[in-house]
Coordinates of C-alpha atoms in Angstrom, one line a residue:
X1 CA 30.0 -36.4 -252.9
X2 CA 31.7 -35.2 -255.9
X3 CA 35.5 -34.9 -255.7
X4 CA 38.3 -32.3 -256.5
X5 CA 41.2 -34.0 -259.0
X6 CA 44.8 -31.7 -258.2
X7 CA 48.2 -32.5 -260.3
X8 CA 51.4 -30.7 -260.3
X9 CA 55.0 -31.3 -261.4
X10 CA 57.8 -31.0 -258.7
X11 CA 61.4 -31.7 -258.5
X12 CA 64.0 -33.1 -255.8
X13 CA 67.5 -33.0 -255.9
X14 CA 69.3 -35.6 -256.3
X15 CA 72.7 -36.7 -254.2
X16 CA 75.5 -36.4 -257.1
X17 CA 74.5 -37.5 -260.1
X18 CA 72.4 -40.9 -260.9
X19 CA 74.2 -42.7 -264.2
X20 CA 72.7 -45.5 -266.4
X21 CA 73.9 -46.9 -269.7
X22 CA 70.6 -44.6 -271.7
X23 CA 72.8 -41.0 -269.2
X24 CA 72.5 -39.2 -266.6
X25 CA 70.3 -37.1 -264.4
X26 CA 70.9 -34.8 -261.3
X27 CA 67.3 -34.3 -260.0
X28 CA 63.9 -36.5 -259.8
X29 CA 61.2 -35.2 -262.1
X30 CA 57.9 -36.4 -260.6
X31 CA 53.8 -35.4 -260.9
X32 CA 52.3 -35.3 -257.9
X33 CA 48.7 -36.2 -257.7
X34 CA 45.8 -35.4 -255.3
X35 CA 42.0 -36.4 -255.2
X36 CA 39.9 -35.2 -252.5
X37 CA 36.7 -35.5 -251.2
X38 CA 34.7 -35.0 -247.8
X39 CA 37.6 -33.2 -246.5
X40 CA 40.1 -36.2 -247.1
X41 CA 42.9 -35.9 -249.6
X42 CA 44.7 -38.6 -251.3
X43 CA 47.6 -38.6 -252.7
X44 CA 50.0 -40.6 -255.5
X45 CA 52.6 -40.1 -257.2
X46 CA 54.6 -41.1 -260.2
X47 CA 58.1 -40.6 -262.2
X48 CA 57.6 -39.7 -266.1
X49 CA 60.3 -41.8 -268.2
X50 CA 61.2 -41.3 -271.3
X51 CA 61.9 -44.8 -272.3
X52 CA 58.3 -45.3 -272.3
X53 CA 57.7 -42.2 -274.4
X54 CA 56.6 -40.0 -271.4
X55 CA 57.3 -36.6 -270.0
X56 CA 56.0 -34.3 -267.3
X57 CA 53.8 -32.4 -269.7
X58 CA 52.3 -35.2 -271.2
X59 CA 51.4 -37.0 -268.2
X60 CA 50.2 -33.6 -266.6
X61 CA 48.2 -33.7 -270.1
X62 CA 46.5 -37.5 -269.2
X63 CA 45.8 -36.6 -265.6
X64 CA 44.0 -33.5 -266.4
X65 CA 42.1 -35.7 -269.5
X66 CA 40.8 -37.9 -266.8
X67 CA 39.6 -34.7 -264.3
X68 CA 36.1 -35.4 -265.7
X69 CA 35.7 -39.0 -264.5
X70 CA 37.7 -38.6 -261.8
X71 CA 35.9 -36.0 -260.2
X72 CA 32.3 -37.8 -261.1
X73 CA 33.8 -40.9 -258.7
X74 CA 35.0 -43.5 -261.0
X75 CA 36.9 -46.6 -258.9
X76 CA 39.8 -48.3 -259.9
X77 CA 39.2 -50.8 -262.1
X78 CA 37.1 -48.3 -264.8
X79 CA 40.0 -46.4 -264.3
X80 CA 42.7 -49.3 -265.2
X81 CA 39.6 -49.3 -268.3
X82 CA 40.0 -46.0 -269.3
X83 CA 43.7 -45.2 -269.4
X84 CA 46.8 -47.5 -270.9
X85 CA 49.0 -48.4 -268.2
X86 CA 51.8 -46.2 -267.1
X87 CA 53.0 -43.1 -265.0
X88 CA 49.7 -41.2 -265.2
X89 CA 47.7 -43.8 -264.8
X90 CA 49.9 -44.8 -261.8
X91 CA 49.2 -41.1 -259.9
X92 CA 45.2 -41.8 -259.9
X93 CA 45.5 -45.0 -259.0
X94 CA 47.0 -44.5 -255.6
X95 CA 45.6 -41.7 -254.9
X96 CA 42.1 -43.2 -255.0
X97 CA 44.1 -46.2 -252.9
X98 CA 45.0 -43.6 -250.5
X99 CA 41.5 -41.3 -250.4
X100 CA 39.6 -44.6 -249.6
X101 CA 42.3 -45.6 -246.8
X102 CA 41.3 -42.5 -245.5
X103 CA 37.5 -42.4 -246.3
X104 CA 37.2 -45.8 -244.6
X105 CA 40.1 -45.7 -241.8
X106 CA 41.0 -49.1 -243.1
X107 CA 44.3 -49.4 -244.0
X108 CA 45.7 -50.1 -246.9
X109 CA 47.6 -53.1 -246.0
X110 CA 44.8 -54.5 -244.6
X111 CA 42.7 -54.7 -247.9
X112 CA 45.4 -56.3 -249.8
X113 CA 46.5 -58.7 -247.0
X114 CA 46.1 -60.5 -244.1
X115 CA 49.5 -59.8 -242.5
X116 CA 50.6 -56.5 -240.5
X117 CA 53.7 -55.3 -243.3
X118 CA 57.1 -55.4 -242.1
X119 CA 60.3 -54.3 -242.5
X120 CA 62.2 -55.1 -246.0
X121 CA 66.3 -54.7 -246.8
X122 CA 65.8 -52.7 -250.4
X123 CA 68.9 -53.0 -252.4
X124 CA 70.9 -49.8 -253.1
X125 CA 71.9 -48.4 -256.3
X126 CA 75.5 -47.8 -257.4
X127 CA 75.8 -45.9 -260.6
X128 CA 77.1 -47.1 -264.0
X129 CA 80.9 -45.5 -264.1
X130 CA 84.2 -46.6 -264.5
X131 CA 85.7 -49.6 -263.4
X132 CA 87.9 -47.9 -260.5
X133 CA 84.9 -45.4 -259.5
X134 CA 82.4 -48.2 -259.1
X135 CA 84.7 -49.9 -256.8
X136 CA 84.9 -47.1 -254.8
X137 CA 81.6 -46.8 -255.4
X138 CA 80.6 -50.5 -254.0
X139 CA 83.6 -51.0 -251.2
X140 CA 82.2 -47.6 -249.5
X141 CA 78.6 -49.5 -249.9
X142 CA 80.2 -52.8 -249.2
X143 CA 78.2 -53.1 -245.4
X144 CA 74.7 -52.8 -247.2
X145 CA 73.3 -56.8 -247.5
X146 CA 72.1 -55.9 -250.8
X147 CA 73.3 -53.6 -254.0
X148 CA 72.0 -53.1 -257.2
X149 CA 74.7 -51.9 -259.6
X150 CA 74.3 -50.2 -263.0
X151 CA 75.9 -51.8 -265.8
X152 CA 75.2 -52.4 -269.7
X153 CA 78.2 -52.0 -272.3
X154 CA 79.5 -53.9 -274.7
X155 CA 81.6 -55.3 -272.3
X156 CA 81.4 -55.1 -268.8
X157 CA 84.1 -57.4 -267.6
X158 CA 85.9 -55.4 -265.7
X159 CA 83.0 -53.6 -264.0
X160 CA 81.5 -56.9 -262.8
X161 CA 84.8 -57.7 -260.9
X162 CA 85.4 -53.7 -259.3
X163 CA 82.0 -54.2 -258.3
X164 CA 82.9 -57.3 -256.6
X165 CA 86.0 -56.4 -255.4
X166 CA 84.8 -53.7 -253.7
X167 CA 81.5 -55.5 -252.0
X168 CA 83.4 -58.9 -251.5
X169 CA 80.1 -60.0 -249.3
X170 CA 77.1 -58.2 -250.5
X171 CA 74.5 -59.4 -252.5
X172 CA 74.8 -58.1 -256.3
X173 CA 71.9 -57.3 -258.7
X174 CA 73.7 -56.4 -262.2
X175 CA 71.5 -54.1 -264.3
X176 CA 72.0 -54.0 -267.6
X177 CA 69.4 -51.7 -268.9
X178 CA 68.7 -53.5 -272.2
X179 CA 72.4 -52.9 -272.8
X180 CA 73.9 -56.3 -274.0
X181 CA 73.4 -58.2 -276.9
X182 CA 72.5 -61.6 -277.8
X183 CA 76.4 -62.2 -279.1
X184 CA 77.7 -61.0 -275.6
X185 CA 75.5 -62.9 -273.6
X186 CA 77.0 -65.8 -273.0
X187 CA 80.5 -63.9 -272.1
X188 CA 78.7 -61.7 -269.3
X189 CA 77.1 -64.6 -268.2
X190 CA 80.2 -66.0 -267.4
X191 CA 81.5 -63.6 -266.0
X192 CA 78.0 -62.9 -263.2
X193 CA 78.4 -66.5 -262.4
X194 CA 82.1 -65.9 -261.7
X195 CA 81.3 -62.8 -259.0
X196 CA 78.4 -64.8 -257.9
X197 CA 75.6 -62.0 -258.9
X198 CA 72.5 -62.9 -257.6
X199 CA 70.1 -61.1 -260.6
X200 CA 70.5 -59.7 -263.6
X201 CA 67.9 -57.2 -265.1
X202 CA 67.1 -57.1 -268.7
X203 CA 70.3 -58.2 -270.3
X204 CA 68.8 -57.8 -273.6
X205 CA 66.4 -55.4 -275.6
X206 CA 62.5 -55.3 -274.6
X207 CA 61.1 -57.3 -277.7
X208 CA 64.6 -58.6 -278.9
X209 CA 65.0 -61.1 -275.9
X210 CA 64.4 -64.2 -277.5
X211 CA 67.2 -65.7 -277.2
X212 CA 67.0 -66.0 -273.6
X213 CA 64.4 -68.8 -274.3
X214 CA 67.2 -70.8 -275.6
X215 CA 70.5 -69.7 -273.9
X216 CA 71.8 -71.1 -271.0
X217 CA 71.3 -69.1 -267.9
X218 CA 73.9 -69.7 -265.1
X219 CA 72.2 -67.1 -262.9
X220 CA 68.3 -66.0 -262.3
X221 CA 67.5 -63.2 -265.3
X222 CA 64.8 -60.8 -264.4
X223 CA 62.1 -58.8 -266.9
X224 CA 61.6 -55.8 -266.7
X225 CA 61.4 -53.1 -269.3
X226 CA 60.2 -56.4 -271.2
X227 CA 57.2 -56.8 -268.7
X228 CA 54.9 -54.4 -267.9
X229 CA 50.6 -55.5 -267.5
X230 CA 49.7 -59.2 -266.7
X231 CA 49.1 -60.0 -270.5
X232 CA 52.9 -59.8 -270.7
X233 CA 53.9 -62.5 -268.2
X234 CA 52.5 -65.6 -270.4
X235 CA 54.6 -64.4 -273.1
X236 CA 57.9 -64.5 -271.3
X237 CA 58.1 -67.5 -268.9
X238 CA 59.9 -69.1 -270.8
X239 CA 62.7 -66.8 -270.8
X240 CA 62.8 -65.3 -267.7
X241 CA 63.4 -66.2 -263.7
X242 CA 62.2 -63.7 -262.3
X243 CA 59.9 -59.8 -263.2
X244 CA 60.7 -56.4 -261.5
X245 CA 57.1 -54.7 -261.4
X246 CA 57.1 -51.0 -261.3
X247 CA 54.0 -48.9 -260.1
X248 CA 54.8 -46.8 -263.0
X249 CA 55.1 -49.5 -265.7
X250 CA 52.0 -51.3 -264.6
X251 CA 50.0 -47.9 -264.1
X252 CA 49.4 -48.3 -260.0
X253 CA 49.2 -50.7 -257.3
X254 CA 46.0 -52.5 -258.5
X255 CA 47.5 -53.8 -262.0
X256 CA 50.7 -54.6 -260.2
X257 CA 48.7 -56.8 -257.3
X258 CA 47.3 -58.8 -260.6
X259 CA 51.1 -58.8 -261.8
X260 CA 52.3 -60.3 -259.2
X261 CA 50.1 -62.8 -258.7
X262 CA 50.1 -63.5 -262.1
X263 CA 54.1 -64.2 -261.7
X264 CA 53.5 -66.5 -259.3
X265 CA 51.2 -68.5 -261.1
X266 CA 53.6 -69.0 -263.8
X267 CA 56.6 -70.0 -261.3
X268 CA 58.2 -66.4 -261.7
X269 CA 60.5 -64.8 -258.6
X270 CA 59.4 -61.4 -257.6
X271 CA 61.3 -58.2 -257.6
X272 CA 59.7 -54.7 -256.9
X273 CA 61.5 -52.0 -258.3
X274 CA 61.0 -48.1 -258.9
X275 CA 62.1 -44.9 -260.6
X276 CA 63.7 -42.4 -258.6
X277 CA 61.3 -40.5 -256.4
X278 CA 60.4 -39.8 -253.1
X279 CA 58.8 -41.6 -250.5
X280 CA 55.1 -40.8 -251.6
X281 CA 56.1 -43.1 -254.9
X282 CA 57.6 -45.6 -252.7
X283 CA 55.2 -46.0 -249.8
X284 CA 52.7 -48.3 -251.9
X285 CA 55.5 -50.6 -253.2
X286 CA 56.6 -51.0 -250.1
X287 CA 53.2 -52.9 -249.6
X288 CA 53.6 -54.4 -252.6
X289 CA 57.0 -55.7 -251.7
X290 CA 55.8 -57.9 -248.8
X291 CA 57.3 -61.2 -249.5
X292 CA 59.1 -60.4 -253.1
X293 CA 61.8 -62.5 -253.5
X294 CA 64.0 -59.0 -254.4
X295 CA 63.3 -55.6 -253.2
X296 CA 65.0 -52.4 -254.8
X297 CA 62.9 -49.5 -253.1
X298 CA 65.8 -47.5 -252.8
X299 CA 64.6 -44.2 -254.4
X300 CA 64.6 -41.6 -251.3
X301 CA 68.3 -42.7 -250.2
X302 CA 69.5 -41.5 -253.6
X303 CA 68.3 -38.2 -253.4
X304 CA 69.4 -34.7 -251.1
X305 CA 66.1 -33.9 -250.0
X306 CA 62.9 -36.6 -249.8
X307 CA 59.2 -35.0 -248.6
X308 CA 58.2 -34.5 -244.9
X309 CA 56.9 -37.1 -243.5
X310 CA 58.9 -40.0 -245.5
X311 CA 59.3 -43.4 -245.1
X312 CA 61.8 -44.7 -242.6
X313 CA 65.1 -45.7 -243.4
X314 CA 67.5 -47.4 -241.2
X315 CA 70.8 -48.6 -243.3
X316 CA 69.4 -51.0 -245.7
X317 CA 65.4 -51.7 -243.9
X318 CA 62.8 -49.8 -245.4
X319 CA 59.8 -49.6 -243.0
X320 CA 55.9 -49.6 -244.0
X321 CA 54.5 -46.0 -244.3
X322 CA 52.6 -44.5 -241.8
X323 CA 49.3 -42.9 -242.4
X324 CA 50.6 -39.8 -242.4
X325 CA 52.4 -40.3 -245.4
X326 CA 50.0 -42.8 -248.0
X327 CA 47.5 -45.5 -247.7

């Protein structure tokens, strides 16, 4: 039966203001897609970033460019075909994930593995400020197992130790948002191995990270703007611990299955990440986050108003999504 292919831009607010090293942004900019069929309706979403030279327009645009052979019934696979990996791409794709959960009644989960999902402890996000403010910041966090914190300047001394100060036993992920450089590397090293951070994300530049191959690495270093299909992993194993696969990067939950077992292959730790959406974004990578090494699913928490249903939050455990929701 032939389908009906819907897409639409909406907006949540978020809590404050979130603050990287590239700015700042107050609410989550998303596309929302739907695909129905037979009276079922699935539904994915995705998070536009302009790092990756995307907006809400133009990924409106590629969704719409696609109506054709989406409404005809093309799967998956012709789909990861037809379209370059990334945030449209990433809509479709779990949408069709979620219409056949529901054409079926076979979960998700179930197709992708042979264990019932379970709770994860996602890290949460703390903002890149000053020094004093990201203290705050992390002491009022400080009871969460797990915190990813927002760094990348030219020298982020003394933000690595407020940070730790104020979080004495969490877990720390430093993020440094392609913000250091190769002739600052070995001082922020230094400097995690001295607060005992657990991961640090993209130190240097997508495509100027060489010198990762070759530096000494006192603590686990994780890809991610540098990795984004499977074609990339072979490339940087030999400078990285660890990836962070985004359904957005690798355009949907089918490319970033084949990531992650690609990392795995090549002796890689896992960390599923996201953008900053809502729970519809998050509800597949919550699948794909069964037995990731790293989990930073934290999207919903950070903002003032999520969808209805969400996923369920209980202080740091993120739980599997009901039907209800996706998949």
């Amino acid at each position: 039966m032939r389908r009906t292919l819907q897409a639409a831009a909406e907006s949540f607010p978020i809590a404050g203001a979130f603050t990287i090293s590239r700015g700042a942004k107050t609410t989550a900019e998303v596309v929302t897609c739907t695909i129905s069929t037979s009276g079922m309706i699935g539904r994915g979403e995705c998070v536009p970033y302009a790092r990756y030279g995307e907006s809400v327009p133009g990924v409106l645009s590629a969704i719409e460019d696609m109506r054709g052979m989406i409404e005809d019934g093309i799967g998956r696979e012709d789909l990861a075909r037809q379209m370059p990996a990334g945030a449209a791409r990433n809509a479709l794709d779990c949408a069709l994930w979620d219409l056949e959960a529901k054409l079926s009644g076979i979960p998700t989960w179930q197709v992708i593995s042979r264990d019932a999902p379970q709770k994860l402890v996602t890290a949460y996000t703390l903002s890149l400020g000053e020094p004093e403010a990201m203290q705050r910041q992390a002491a009022e966090h400080a009871w969460r197992p797990l915190l990813k914190v927002k760094v990348g300047t030219q020298d982020d001394a003394a933000r690595i130790r407020a940070v730790r100060a104020g979080a004495p036993q969490s877990a720390i992920i430093l993020d440094a948002n392609e913000g250091w450089t190769p002739d600052n590397l070995a001082h922020h090293f230094a400097l995690c191995a001295e607060a005992r951070i657990a991961l640090v994300e993209q130190p240097l530049p997508a495509g100027n990270d060489a010198a990762l191959r070759d530096h000494a690495r006192p603590i686990p270093v994780c890809a991610d703007e540098s990795v984004h299909r499977t074609q990339d992993i072979a490339k940087l194993a030999d400078r990285y611990d660890a990836i962070n696969i985004k359904l957005d990067k690798a355009g949907g939950l089918t490319e970033a299955l084949a990531l992650r077992e690609a990392a795995r292959e090549h002796g890689l730790r896992i960390m599923v990440g996201c953008m900053v959406g809502t729970s519809l974004g998050m509800a597949p990578a919550v699948l794909l986050a069964q037995g990731a090494d790293f989990v930073d699913l934290d999207g919903p928490l950070l903002l003032a108003r999520d969808r209805e249903p969400g996923l369920h939050y209980k202080g740091s455990d993120v739980y599997p999504p009901e039907a209800a929701l996706w998949g």
